[in-house]
JSON list of C-alpha atoms in Angstrom, two decimals:
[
{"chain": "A", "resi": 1102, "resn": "UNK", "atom": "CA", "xyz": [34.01, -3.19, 69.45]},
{"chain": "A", "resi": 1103, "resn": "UNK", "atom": "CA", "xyz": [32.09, -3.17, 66.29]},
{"chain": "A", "resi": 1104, "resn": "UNK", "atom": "CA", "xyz": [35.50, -3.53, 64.33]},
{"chain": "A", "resi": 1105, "resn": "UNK", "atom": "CA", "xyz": [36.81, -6.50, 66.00]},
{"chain": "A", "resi": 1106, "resn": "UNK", "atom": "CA", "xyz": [33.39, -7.97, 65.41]},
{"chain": "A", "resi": 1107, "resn": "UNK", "atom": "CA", "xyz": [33.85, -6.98, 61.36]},
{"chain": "A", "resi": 1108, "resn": "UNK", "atom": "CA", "xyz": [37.04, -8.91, 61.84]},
{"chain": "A", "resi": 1109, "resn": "UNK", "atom": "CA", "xyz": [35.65, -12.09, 62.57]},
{"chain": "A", "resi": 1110, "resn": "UNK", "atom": "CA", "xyz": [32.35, -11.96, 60.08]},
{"chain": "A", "resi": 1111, "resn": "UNK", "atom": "CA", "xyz": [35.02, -10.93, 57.13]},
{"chain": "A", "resi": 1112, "resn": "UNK", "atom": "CA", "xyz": [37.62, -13.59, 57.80]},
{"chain": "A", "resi": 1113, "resn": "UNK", "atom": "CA", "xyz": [37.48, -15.65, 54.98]},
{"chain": "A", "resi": 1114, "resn": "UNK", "atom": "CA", "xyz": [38.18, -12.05, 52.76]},
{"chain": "A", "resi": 1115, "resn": "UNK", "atom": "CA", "xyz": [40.54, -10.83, 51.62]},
{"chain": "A", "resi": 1116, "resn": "UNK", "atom": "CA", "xyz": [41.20, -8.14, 54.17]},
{"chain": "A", "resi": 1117, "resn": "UNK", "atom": "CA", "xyz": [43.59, -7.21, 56.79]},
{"chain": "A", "resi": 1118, "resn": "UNK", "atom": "CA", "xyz": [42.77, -4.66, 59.26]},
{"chain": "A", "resi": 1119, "resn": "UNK", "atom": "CA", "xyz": [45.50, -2.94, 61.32]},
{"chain": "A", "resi": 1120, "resn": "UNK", "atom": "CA", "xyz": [44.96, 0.26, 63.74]},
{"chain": "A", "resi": 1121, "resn": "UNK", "atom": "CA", "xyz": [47.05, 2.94, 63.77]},
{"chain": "A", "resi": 1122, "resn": "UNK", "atom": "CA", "xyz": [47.41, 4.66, 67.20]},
{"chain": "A", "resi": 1123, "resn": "UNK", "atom": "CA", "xyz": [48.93, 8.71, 66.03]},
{"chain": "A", "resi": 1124, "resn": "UNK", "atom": "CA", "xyz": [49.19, 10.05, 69.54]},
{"chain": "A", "resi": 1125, "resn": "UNK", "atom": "CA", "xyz": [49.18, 7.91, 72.56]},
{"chain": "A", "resi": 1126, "resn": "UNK", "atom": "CA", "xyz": [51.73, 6.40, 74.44]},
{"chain": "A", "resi": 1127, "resn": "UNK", "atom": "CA", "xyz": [52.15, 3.24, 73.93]},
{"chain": "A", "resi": 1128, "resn": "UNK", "atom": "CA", "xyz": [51.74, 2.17, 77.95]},
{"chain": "A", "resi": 1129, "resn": "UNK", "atom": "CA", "xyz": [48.24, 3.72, 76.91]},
{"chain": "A", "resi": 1130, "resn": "UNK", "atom": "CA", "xyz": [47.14, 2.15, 73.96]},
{"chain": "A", "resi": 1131, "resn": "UNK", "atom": "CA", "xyz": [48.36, -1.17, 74.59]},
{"chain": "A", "resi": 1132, "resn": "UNK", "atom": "CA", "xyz": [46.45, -1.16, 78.43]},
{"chain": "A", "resi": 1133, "resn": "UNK", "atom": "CA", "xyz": [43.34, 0.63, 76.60]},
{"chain": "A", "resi": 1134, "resn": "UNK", "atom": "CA", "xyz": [43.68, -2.35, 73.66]},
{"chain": "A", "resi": 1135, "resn": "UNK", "atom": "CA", "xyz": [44.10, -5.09, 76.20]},
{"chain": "A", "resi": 1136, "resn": "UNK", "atom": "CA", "xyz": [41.25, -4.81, 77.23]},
{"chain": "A", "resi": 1137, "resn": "UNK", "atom": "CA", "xyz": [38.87, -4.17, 74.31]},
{"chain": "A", "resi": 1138, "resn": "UNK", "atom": "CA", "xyz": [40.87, -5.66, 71.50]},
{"chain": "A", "resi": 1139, "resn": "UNK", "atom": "CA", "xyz": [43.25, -7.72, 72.63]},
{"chain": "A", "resi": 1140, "resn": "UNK", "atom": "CA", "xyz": [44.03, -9.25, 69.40]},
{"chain": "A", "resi": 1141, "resn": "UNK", "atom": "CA", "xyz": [44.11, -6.27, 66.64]},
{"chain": "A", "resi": 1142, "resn": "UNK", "atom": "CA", "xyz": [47.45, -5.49, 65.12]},
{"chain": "A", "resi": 1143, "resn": "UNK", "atom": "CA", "xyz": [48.58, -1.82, 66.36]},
{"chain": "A", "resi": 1144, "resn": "UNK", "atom": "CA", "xyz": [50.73, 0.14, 64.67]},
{"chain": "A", "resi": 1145, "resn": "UNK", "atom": "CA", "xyz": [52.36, 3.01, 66.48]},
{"chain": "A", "resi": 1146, "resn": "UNK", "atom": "CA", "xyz": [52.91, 6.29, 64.96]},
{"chain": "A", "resi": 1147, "resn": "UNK", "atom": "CA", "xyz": [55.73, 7.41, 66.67]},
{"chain": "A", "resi": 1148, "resn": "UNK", "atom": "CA", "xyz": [57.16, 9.92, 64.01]},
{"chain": "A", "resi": 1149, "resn": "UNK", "atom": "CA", "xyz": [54.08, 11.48, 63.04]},
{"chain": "A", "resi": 1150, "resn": "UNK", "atom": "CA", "xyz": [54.83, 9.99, 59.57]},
{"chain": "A", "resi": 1151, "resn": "UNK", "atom": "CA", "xyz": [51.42, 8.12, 59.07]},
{"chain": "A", "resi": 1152, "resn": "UNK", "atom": "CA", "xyz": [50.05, 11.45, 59.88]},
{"chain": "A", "resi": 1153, "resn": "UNK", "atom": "CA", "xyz": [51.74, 13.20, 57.33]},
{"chain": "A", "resi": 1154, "resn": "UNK", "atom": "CA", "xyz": [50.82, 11.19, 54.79]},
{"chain": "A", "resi": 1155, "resn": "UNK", "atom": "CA", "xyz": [47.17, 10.61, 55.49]},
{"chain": "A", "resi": 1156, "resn": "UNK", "atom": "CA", "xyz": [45.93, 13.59, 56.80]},
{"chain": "A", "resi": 1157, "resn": "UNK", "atom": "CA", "xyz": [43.22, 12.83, 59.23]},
{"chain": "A", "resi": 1158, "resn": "UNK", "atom": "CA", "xyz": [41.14, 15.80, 59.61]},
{"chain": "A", "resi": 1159, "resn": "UNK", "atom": "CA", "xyz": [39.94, 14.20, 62.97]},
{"chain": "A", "resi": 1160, "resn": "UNK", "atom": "CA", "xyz": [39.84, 11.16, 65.06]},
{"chain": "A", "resi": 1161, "resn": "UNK", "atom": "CA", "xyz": [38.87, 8.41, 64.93]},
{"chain": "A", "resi": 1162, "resn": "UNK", "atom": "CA", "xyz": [39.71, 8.37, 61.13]},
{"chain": "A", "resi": 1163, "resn": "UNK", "atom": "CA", "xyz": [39.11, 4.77, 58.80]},
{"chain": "A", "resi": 1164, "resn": "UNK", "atom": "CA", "xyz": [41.06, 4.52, 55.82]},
{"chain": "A", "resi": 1165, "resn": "UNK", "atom": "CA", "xyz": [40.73, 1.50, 53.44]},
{"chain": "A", "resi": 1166, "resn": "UNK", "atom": "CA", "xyz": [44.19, 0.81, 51.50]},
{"chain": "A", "resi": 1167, "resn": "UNK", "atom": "CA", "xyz": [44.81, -1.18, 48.83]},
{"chain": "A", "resi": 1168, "resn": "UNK", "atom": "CA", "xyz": [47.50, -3.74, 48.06]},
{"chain": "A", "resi": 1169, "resn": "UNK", "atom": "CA", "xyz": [48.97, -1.25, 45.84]},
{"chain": "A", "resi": 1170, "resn": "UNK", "atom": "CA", "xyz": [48.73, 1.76, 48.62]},
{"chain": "A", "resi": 1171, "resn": "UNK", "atom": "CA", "xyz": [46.34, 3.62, 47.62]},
{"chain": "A", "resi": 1172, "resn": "UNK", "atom": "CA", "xyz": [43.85, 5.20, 49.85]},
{"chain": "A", "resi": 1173, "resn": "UNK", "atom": "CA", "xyz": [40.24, 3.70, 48.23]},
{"chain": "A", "resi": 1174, "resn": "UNK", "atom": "CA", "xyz": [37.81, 4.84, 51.26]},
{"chain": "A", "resi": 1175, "resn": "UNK", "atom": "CA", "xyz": [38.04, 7.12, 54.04]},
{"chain": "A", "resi": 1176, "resn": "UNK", "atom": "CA", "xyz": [35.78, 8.06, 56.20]},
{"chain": "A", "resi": 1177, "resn": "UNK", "atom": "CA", "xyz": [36.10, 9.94, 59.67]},
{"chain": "A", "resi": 1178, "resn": "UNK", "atom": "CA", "xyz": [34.24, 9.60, 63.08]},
{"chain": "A", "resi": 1179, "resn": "UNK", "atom": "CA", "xyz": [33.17, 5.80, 64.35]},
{"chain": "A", "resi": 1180, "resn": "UNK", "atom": "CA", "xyz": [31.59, 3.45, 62.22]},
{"chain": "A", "resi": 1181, "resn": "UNK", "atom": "CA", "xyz": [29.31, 0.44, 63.03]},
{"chain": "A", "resi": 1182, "resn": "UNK", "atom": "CA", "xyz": [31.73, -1.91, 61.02]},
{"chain": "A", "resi": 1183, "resn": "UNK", "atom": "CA", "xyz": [30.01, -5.06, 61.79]},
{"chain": "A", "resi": 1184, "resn": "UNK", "atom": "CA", "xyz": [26.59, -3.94, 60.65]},
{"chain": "A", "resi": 1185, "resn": "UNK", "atom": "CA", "xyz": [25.12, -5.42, 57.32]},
{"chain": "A", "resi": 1186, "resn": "UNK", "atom": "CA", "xyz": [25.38, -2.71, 55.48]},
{"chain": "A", "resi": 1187, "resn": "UNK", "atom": "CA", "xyz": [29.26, -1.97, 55.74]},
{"chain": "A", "resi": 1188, "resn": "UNK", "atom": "CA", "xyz": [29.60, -5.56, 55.58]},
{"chain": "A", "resi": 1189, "resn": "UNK", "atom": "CA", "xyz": [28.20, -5.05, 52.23]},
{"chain": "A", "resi": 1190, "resn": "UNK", "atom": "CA", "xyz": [30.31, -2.21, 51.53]},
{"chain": "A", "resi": 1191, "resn": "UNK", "atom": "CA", "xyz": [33.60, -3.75, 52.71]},
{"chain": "A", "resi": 1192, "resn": "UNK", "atom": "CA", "xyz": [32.56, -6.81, 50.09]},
{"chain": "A", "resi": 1193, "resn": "UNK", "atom": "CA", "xyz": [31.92, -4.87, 46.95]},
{"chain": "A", "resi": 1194, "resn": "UNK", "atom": "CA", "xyz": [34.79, -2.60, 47.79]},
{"chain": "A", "resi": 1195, "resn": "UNK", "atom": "CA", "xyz": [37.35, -6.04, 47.84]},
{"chain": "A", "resi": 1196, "resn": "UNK", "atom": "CA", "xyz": [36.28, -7.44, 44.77]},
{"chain": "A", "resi": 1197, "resn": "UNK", "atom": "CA", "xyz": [36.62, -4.40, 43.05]},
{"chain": "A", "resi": 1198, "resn": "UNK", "atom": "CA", "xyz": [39.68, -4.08, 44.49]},
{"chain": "A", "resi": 1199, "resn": "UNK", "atom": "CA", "xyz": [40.68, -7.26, 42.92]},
{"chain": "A", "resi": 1200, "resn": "UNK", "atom": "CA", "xyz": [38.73, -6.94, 39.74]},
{"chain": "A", "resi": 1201, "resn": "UNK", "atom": "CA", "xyz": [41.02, -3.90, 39.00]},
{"chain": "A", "resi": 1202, "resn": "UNK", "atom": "CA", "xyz": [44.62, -5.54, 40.69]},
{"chain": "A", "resi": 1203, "resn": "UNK", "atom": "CA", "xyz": [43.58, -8.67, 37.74]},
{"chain": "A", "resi": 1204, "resn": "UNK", "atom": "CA", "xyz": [42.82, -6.52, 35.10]},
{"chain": "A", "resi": 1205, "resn": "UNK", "atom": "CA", "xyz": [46.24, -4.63, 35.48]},
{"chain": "A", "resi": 1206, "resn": "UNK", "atom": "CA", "xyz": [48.30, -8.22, 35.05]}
]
């Protein structure tokens, strides 16, 4: 998948990526995820709480957090992740991200 891919090009960032499963089991996610991304962190949102809070008006939902929380990017339906253009996005988005975490210290 294109997001495991975006994983690997953006390792050396300053990024962490987890998914958020809101309505599977998790026999079903974690047999889905085994086999197409075996190594992505997967949160479970067993209380519906994640849901709450975010909102998703559909699924598959992306939201990019910051280190502070807040929700910077969101964006629903797929997303080629690991083309050059989000890579680009993804980039700019960080180090604004951490021009504006400096500039608050």
């Amino acid at each position: 998948p294109a997001i495991q891919r975006m994983v690997r090009l953006m390792e050396n960032e300053a990024l962490k990526v987890q998914l958020v499963n809101t309505s599977e089991d998790d026999d079903t996610v974690f047999s889905f995820l085994g086999g197409v991304a075996p190594d992505m962190v997967t949160l479970m949102d067993r209380d519906g709480s994640v849901t709450e809070v975010w909102k998703p008006r559909g699924l598959p939902a992306t939201y990019l957090i910051d280190p502070q929380g807040q929700i910077r990017y969101q964006v629903l339906g797929g997303r080629e992740w690991d083309q050059p253009e989000y890579l680009a996005f993804l980039k700019a988005l960080i180090k604004s991200t951490s021009a504006s975490t400096k500039s608050k210290h």
